[in-house]
Short mmCIF file of C-alpha atoms in Angstrom, two decimals:
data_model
loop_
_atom_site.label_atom_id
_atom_site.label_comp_id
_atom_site.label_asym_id
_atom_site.label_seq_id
_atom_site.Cartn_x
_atom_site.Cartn_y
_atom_site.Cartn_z
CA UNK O 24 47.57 47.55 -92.07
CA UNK O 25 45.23 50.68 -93.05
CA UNK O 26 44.94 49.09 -96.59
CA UNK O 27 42.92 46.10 -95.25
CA UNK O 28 40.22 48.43 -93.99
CA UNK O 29 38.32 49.36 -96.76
CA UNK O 30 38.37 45.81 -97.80
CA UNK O 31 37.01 44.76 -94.69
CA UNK O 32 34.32 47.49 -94.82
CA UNK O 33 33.45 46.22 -98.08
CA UNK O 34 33.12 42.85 -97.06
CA UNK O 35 30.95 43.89 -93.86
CA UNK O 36 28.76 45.86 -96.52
CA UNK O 37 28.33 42.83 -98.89
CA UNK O 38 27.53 40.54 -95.79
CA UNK O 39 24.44 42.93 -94.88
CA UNK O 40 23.78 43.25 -97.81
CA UNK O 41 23.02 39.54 -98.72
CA UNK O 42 20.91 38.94 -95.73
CA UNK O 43 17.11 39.45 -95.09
CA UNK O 44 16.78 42.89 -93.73
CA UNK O 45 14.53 41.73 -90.81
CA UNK O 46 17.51 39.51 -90.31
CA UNK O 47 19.60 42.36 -90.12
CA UNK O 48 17.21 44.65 -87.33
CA UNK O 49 16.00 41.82 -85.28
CA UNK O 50 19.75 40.68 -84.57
CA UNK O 51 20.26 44.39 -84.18
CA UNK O 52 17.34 44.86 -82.07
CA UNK O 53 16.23 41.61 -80.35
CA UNK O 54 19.30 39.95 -80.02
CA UNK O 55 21.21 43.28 -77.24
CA UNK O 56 18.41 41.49 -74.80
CA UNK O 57 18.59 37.93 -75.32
CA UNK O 58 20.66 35.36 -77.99
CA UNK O 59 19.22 35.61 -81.75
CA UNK O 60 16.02 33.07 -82.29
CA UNK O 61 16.12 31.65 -85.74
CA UNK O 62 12.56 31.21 -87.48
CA UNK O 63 12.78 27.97 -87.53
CA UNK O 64 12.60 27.62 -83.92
CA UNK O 65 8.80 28.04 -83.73
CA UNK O 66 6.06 27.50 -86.41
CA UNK O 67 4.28 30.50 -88.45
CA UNK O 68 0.96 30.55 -86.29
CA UNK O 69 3.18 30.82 -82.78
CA UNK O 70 5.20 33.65 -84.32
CA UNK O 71 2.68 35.43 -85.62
CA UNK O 72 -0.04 35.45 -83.15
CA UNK O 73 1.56 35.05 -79.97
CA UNK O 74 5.83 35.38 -79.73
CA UNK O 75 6.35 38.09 -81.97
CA UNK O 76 2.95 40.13 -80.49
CA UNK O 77 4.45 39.72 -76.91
CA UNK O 78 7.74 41.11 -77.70
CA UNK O 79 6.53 44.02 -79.56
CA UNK O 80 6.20 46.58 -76.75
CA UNK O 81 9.21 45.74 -75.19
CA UNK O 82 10.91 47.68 -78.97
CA UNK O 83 7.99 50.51 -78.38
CA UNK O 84 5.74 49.37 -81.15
CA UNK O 85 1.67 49.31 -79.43
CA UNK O 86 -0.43 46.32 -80.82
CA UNK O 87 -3.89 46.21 -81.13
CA UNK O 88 -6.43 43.57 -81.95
CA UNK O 89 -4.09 40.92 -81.03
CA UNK O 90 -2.02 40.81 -83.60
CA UNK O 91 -1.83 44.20 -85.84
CA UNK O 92 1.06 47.09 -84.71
CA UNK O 93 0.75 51.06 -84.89
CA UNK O 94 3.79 53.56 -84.07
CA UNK O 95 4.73 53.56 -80.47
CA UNK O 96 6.95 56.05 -78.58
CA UNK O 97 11.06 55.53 -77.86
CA UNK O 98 11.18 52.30 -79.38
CA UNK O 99 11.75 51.20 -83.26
CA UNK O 100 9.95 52.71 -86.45
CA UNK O 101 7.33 50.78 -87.62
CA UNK O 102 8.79 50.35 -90.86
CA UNK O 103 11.52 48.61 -89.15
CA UNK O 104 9.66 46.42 -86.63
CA UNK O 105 7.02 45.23 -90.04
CA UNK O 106 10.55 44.12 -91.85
CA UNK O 107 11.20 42.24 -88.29
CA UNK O 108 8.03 40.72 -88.42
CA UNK O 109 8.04 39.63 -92.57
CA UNK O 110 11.32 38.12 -91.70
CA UNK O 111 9.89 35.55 -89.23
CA UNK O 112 6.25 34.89 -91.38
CA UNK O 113 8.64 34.56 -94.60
CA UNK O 114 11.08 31.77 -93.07
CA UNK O 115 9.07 30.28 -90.14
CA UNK O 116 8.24 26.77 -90.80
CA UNK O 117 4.35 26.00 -91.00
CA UNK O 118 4.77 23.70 -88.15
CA UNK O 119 7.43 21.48 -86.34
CA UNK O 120 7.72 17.95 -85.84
CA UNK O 121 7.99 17.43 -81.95
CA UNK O 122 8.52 13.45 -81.46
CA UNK O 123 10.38 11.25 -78.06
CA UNK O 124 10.82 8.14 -79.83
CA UNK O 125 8.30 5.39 -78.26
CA UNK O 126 9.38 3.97 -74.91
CA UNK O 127 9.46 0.45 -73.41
CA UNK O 128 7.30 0.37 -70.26
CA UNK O 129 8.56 -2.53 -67.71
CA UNK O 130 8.86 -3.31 -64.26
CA UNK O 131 12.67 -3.78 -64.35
CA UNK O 132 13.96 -1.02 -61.93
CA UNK O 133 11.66 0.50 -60.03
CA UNK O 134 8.50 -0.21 -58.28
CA UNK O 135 4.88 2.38 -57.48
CA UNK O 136 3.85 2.71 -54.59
CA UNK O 137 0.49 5.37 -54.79
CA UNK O 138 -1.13 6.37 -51.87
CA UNK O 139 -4.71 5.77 -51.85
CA UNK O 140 -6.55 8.91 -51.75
CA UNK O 141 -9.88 9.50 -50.07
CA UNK O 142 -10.40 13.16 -50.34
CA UNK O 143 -10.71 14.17 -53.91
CA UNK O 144 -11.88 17.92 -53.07
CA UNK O 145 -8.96 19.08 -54.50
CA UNK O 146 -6.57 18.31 -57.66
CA UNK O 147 -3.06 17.49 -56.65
CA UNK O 148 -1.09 20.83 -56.60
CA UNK O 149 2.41 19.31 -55.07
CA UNK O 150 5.00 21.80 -55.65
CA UNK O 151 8.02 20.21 -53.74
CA UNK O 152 9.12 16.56 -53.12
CA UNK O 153 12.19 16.11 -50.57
CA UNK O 154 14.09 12.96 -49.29
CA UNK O 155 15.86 13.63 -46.04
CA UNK O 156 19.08 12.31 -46.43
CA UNK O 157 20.16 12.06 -42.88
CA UNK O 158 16.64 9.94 -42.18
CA UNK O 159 15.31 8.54 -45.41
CA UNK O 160 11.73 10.52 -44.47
CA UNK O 161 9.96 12.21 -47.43
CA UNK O 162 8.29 15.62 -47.14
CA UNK O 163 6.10 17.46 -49.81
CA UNK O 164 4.55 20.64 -50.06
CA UNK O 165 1.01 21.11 -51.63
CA UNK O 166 -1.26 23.90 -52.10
CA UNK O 167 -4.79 22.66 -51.47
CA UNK O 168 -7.74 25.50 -51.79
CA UNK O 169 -5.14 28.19 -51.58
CA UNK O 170 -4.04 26.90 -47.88
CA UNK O 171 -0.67 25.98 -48.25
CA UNK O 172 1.31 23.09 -46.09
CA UNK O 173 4.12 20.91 -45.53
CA UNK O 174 3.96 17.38 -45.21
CA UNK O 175 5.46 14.08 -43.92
CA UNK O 176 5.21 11.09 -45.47
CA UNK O 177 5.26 7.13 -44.05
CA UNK O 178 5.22 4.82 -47.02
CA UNK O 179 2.39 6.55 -48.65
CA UNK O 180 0.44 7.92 -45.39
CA UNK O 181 0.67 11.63 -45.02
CA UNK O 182 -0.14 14.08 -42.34
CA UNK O 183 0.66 17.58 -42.53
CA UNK O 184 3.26 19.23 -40.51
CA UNK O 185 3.39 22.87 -41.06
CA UNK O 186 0.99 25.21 -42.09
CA UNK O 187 3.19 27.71 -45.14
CA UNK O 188 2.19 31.08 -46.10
CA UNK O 189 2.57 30.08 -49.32
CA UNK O 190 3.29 26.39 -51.08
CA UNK O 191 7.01 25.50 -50.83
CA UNK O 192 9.37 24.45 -53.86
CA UNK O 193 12.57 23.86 -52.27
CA UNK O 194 13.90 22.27 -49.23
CA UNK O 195 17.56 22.30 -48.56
CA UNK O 196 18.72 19.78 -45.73
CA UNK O 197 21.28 20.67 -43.41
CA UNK O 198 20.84 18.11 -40.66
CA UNK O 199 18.68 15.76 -39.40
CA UNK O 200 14.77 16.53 -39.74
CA UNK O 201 16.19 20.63 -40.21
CA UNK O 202 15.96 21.71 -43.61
CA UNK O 203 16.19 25.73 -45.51
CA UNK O 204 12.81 26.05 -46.86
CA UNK O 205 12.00 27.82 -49.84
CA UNK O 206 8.36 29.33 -50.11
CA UNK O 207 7.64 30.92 -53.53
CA UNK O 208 5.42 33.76 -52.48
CA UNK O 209 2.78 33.07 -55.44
CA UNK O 210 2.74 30.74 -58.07
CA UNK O 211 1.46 33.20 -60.73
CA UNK O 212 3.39 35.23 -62.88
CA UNK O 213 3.91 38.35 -60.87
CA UNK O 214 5.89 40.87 -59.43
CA UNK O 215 5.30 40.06 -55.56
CA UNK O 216 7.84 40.12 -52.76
CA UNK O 217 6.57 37.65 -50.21
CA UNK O 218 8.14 35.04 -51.24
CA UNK O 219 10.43 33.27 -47.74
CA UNK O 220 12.96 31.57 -46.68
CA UNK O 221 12.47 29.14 -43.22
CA UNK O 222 14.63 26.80 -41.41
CA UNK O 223 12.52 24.38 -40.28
CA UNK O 224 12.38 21.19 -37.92
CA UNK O 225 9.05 19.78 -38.91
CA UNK O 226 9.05 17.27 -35.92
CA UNK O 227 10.38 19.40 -33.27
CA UNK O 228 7.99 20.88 -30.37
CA UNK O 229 5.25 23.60 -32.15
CA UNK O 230 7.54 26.81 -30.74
CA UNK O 231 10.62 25.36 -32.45
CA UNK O 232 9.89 24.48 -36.04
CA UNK O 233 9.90 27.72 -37.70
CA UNK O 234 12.66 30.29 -37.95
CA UNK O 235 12.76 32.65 -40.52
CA UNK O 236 15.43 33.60 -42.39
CA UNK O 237 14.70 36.20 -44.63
CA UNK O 238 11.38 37.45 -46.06
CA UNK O 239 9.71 39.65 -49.32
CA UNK O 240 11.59 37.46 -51.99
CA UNK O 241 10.55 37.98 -55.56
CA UNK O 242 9.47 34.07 -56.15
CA UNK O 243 11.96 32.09 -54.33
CA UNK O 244 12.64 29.30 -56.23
CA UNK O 245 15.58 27.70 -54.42
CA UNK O 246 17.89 28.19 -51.11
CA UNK O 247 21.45 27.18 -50.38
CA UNK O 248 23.67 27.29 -47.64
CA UNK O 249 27.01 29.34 -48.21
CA UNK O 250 29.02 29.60 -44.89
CA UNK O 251 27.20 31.81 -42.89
CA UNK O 252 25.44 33.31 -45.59
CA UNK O 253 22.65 31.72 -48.44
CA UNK O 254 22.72 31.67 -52.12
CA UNK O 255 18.94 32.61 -53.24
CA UNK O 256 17.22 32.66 -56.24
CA UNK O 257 14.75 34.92 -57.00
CA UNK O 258 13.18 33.81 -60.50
CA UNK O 259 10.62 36.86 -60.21
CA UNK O 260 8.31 37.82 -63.26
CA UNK O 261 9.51 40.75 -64.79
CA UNK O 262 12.21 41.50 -61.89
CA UNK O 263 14.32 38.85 -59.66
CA UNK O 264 17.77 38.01 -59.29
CA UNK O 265 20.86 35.84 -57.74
CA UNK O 266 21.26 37.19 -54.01
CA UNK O 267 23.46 36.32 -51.35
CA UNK O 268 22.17 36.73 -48.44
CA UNK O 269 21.70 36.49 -44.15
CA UNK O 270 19.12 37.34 -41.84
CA UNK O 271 20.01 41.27 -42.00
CA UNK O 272 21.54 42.07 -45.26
CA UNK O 273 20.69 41.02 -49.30
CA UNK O 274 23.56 41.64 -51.88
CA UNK O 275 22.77 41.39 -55.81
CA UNK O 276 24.96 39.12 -57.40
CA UNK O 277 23.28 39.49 -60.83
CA UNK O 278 20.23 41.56 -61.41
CA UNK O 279 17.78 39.95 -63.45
CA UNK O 280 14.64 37.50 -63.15
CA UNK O 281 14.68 33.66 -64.07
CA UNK O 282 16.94 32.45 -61.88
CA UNK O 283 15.70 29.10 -61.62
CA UNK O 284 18.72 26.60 -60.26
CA UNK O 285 21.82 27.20 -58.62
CA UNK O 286 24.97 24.84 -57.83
CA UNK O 287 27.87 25.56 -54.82
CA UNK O 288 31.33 24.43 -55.13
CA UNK O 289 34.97 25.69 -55.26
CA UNK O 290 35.16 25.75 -59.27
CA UNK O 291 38.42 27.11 -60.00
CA UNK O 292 39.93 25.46 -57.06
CA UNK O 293 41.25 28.69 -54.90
CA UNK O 294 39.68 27.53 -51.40
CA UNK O 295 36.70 30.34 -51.82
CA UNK O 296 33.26 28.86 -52.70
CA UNK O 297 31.79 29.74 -56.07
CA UNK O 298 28.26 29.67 -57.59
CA UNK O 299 27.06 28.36 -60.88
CA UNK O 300 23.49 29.03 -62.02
CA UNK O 301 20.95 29.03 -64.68
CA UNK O 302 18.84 31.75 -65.64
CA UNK O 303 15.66 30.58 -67.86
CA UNK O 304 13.74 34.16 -68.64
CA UNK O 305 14.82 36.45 -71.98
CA UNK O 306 19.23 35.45 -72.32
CA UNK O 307 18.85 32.07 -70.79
CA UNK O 308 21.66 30.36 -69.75
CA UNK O 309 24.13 28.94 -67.27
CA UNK O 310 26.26 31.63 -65.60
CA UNK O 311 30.01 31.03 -63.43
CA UNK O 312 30.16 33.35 -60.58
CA UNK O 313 33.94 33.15 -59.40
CA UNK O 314 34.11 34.45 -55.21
CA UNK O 315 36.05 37.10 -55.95
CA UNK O 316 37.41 36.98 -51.95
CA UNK O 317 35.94 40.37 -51.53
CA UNK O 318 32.47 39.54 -50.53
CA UNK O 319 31.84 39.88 -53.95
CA UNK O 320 31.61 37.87 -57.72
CA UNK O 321 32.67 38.02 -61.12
CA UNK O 322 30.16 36.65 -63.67
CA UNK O 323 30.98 34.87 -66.66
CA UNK O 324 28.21 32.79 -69.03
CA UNK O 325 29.10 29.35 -69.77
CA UNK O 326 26.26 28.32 -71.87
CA UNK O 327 23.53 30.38 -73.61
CA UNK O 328 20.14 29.20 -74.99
CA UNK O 329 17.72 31.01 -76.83
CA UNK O 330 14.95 32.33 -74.86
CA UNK O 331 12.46 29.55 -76.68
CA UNK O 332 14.20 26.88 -75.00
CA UNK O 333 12.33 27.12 -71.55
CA UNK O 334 15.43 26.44 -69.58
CA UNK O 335 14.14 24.12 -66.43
CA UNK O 336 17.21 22.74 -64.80
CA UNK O 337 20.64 21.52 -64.64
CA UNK O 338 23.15 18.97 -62.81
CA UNK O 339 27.10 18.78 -62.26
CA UNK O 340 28.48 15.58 -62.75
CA UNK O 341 31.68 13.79 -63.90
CA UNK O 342 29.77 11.98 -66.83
CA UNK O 343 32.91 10.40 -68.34
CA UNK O 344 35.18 10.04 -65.43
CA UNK O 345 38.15 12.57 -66.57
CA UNK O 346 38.33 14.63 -63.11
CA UNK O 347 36.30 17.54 -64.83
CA UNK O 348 32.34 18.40 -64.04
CA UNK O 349 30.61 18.31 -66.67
CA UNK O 350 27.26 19.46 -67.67
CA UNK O 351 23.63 17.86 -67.48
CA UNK O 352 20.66 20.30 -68.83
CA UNK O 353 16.74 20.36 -69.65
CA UNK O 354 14.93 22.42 -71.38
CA UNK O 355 11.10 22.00 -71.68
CA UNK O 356 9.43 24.89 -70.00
CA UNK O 357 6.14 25.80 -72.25
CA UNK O 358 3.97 28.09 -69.85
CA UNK O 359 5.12 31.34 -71.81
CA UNK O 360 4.31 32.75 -75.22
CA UNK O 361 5.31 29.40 -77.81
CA UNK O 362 2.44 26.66 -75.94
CA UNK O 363 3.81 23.76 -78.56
CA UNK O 364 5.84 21.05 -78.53
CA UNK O 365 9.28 21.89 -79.65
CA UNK O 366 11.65 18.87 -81.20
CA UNK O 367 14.89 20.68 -78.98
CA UNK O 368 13.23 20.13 -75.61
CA UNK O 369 14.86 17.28 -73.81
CA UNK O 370 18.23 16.15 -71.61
CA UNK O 371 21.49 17.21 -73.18
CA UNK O 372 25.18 16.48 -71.88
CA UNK O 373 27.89 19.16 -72.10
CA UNK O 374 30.98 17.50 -71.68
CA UNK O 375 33.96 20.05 -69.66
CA UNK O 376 36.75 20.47 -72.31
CA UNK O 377 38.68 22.08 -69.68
CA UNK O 378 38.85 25.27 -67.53
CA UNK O 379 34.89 24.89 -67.98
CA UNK O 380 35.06 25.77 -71.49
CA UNK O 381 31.48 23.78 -73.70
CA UNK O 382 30.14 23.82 -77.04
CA UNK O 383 27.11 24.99 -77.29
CA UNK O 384 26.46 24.13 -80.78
CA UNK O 385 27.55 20.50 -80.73
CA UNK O 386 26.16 18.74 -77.18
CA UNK O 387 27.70 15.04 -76.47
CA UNK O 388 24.31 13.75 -75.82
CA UNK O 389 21.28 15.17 -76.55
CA UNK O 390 17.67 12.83 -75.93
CA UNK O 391 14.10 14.42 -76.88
CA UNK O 392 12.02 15.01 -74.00
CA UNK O 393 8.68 17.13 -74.87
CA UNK O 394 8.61 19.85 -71.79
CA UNK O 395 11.68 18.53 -69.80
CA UNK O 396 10.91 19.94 -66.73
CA UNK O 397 14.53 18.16 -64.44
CA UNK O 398 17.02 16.28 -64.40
CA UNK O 399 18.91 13.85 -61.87
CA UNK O 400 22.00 12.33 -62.60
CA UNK O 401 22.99 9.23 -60.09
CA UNK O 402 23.91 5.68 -60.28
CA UNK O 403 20.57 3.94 -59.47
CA UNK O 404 21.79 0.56 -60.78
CA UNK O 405 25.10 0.70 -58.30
CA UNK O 406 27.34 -0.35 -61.60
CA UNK O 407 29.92 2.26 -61.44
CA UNK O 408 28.53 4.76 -64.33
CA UNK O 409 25.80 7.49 -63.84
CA UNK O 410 22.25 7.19 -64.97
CA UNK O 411 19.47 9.61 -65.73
CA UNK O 412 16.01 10.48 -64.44
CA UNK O 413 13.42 12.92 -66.26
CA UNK O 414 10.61 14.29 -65.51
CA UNK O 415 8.80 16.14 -68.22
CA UNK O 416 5.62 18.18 -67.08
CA UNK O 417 4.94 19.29 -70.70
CA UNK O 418 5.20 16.16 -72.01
CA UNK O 419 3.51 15.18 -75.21
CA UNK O 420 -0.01 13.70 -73.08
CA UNK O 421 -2.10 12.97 -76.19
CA UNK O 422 0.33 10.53 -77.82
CA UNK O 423 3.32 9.53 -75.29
CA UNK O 424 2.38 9.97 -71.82
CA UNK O 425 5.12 8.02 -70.97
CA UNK O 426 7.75 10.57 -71.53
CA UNK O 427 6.45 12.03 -68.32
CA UNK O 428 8.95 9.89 -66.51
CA UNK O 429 12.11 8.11 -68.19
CA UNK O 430 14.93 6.30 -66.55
CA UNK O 431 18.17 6.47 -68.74
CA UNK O 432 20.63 3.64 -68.20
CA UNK O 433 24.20 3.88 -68.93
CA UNK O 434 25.34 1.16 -70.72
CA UNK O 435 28.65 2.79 -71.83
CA UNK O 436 30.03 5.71 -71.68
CA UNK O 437 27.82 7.95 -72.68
CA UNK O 438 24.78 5.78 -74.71
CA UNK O 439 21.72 5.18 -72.40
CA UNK O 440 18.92 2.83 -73.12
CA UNK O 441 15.80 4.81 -72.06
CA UNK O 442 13.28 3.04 -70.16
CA UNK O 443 9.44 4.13 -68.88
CA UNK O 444 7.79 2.62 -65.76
CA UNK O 445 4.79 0.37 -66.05
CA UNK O 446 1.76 1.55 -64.70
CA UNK O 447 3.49 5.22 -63.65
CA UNK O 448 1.53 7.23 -66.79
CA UNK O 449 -2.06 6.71 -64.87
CA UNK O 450 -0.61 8.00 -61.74
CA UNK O 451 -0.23 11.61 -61.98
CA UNK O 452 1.77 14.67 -64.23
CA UNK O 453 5.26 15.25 -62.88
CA UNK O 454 5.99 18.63 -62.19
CA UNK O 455 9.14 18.17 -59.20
CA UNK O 456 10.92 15.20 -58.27
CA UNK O 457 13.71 14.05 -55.56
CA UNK O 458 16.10 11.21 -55.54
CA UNK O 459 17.03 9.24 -51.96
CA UNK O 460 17.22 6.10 -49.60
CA UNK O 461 13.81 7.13 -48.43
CA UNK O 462 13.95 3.05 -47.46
CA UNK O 463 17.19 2.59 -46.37
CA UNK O 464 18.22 -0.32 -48.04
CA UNK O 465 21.37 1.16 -49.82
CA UNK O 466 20.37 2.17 -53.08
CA UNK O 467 18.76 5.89 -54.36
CA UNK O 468 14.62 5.79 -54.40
CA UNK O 469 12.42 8.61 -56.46
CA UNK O 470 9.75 10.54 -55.35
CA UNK O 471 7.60 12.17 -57.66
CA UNK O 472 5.52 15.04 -57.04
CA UNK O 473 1.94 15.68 -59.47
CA UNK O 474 0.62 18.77 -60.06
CA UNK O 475 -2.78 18.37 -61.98
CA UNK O 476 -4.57 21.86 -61.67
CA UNK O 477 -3.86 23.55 -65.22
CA UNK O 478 -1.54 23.94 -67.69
CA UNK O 479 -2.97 21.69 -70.54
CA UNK O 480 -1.36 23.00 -73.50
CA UNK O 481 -2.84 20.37 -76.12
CA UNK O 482 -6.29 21.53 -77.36
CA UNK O 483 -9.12 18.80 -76.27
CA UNK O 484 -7.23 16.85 -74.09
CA UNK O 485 -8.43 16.00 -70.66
CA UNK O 486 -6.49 14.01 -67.69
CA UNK O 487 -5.81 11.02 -68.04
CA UNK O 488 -4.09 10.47 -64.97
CA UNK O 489 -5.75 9.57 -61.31
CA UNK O 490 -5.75 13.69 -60.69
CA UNK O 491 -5.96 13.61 -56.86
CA UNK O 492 -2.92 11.77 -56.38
CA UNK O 493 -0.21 14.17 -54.77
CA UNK O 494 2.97 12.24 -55.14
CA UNK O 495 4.27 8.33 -55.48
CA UNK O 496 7.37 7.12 -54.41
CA UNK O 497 9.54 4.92 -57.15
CA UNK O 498 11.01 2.07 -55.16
CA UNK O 499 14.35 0.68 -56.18
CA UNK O 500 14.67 -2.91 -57.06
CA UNK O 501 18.50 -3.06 -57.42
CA UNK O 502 18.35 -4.39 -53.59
#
């Protein structure tokens, strides 16, 4: 056996030695925080003036005049961090070709219903859509001149319900009209605990709506029940985490921020409920936390993404109907450091190969969706299969402002014919959406929530949307 080991050396040696020596440090360096990001991932410009700037500090290298580095303290040599940095200008690509193929706008499935808006102070800031699924009734959140509320919804009249310390983004139903409500805390990119959690009854007497549940969350993003205890994600800003939690005690289950979307269920089947989550900040990725029947978890990643990707949700669903949950993801987050439109955002499919084992590498289905912001998996036409819903709030808005919102029907097993909504593009920019019988007529309605304040990423483009609508409901024509 020992004779095999300076062969192996030797072949470790030659392998270094034939790549890029940037290549070399960055996987050394950049890659013990987060999975390696090939060049070709972003163009020059992005790497060069914004990415590679942001993540210089966090090595120890200072930066000056945007752009140019000097010798820090603890971190890299600058020698070292300028190979780093020649690597990505040598190989980056001057610019990528980010293209959803052109969509059919029709009528087929679903019908708009807009409310007519009369007070156009404000742009639409709706944060959170919600169908009750015990009563069909919609509720949204908004947060109009930095007053914050929750609201009901008849057809499209609205009156407000609750006044929120700050806007909510998730609302978790556990019986009729009384739902766990998620309040972020602050929208911006900070490090501020007072983010809460309520459980609410928006249409019971003024003394009995609220009840709070826990408070000084690093940005709540999401709440759900587990027993007597919640599951809460704290996506944070530069700190956050998984939590499980009650009314007098928080436990850690994993300590870091951009946790972003959970789901509950007994995974490996031992009776003991489990939790599987994605994490979209620095090592993105989908996580398994097995109950360990100790009041603790064991944590295992399923999938990892490089931290370009902008990780924005994902589903559980038996796509192909062999017993196993499989995977639906989107990635289209562009807020951070790489503002362009990248050709890998979009809706994939991971297909379970057992013992929730993917491949990465090789999705089953993967559609483009510029800025894929979620993701709901359903079967809207009642024919047996599941079908897909997107919302993309990054979508391309110069050239295909119809990618905002696609419905993907399954026509077999696993090929979808993508379809747009007539008329939707005009009505607003899609940053959450919900799927129920807000009717009750027997099929699954949308609602889709606009937030227009912000966030224009294309250079000279203005609104083309009606920018004071808060949210229009998507009306199911299968019945």
């Amino acid at each position: 056996m020992l004779r095999y080991i300076p062969f192996l050396f030797l072949v470790i040696f030659i392998s270094c030695k034939s790549r890029p020596k940037g290549e070399v440090l960055a996987a050394k360096y950049c890659s013990s925080c987060h999975m390696k990001v090939s060049p070709a991932l972003l163009d020059k410009a992005t790497w060069l003036k914004h990415v590679l700037p942001a993540m210089a500090p966090k090595l120890g290298i200072g930066v000056w005049d945007d752009n140019k580095y000097y010798p820090g303290k603890g971190g890299i040599s600058i020698a070292e961090w300028n190979e780093i940095v020649n690597y990505y200008k040598e190989l980056a690509p001057d610019s990528l070709k980010a293209t959803t193929p052109a969509l059919k706008a029709d009528t087929d499935h679903f019908v708009v219903h807009a409310p007519v808006v009369e007070d156009t102070i404000y742009r639409a800031t709706t944060t959170m859509v919600s169908i009750d699924p015990f009563t069909g009734r919609v509720y949204s959140s908004a947060e109009n001149g930095h007053i914050a509320a929750l609201y009901k919804w008849e057809g499209v009249q609205y009156q407000k319900v609750l006044d929120l310390q700050s806007t909510g983004v998730d609302l978790n139903w556990i019986a009729p009209d009384t739902g766990i409500l998620t309040c972020i805390g602050n929208l911006r990119a900070v490090d501020q605990l007072s983010g809460v959690i309520w459980r609410v009854s928006p249409l019971s007497p003024e003394e009995e709506k609220v009840h709070t549940i826990a408070m000084g969350l690093p940005r709540p993003v999401q709440t759900i029940p587990f027993g007597k205890e919640y599951i809460s994600l704290g996506f944070g800003h530069k700190s956050g985490g998984l939590y499980l939690l009650n009314e007098e005690t928080r436990k850690t289950i994993r300590d870091v921020p951009g946790a972003i979307h959970a789901e509950v269920g007994d995974f490996n089947k031992d009776g003991y409920p489990d939790v599987m989550a994605l994490f979209a900040y620095d090592d993105e990725g989908i996580w398994l936390f097995l109950n360990d029947k100790k009041g603790g978890f064991t944590g295992e990643p399923l999938l990892r993404f490089p931290p370009v990707y902008g990780s924005t949700s994902f589903q559980l669903a038996d796509l192909n109907k062999d017993g196993k949950l499989d995977i639906i993801y989107t990635a289209g987050d562009n807020g951070d450091y790489s503002m362009i439109l990248k050709p890998y955002h979009g809706v994939y499919i991971f297909l379970n190969k057992g013992n929730f084992k993917f491949d990465v590498d090789k999705p089953d289905f993967f559609y483009p969706v510029n800025g894929c912001t979620r993701v709901i998996a359903a079967d809207f036409d009642q024919d047996g299969d599941l079908d897909l819903a997107t919302i993309a709030f990054f979508a391309d808005l110069k050239n295909n402002p119809a990618e905002k919102f696609i419905y993907f029907e399954q026509k077999k097993a696993l090929s979808f014919e993508p379809h747009a909504v007539a008329g939707l593009a005009s009505q607003g920019r899609w940053l959450c959406m919900a799927a129920g019988d807000y009717d009750k007529d027997g099929d699954l309605d949308l609602a889709l929530g606009s937030y227009s304040r912000g966030f224009i990423i294309q250079d000279g483009y203005e609104p083309a949307w009606n920018i004071h609508t808060p949210l229009v409901l998507l009306e199911n024509k299968k019945k």
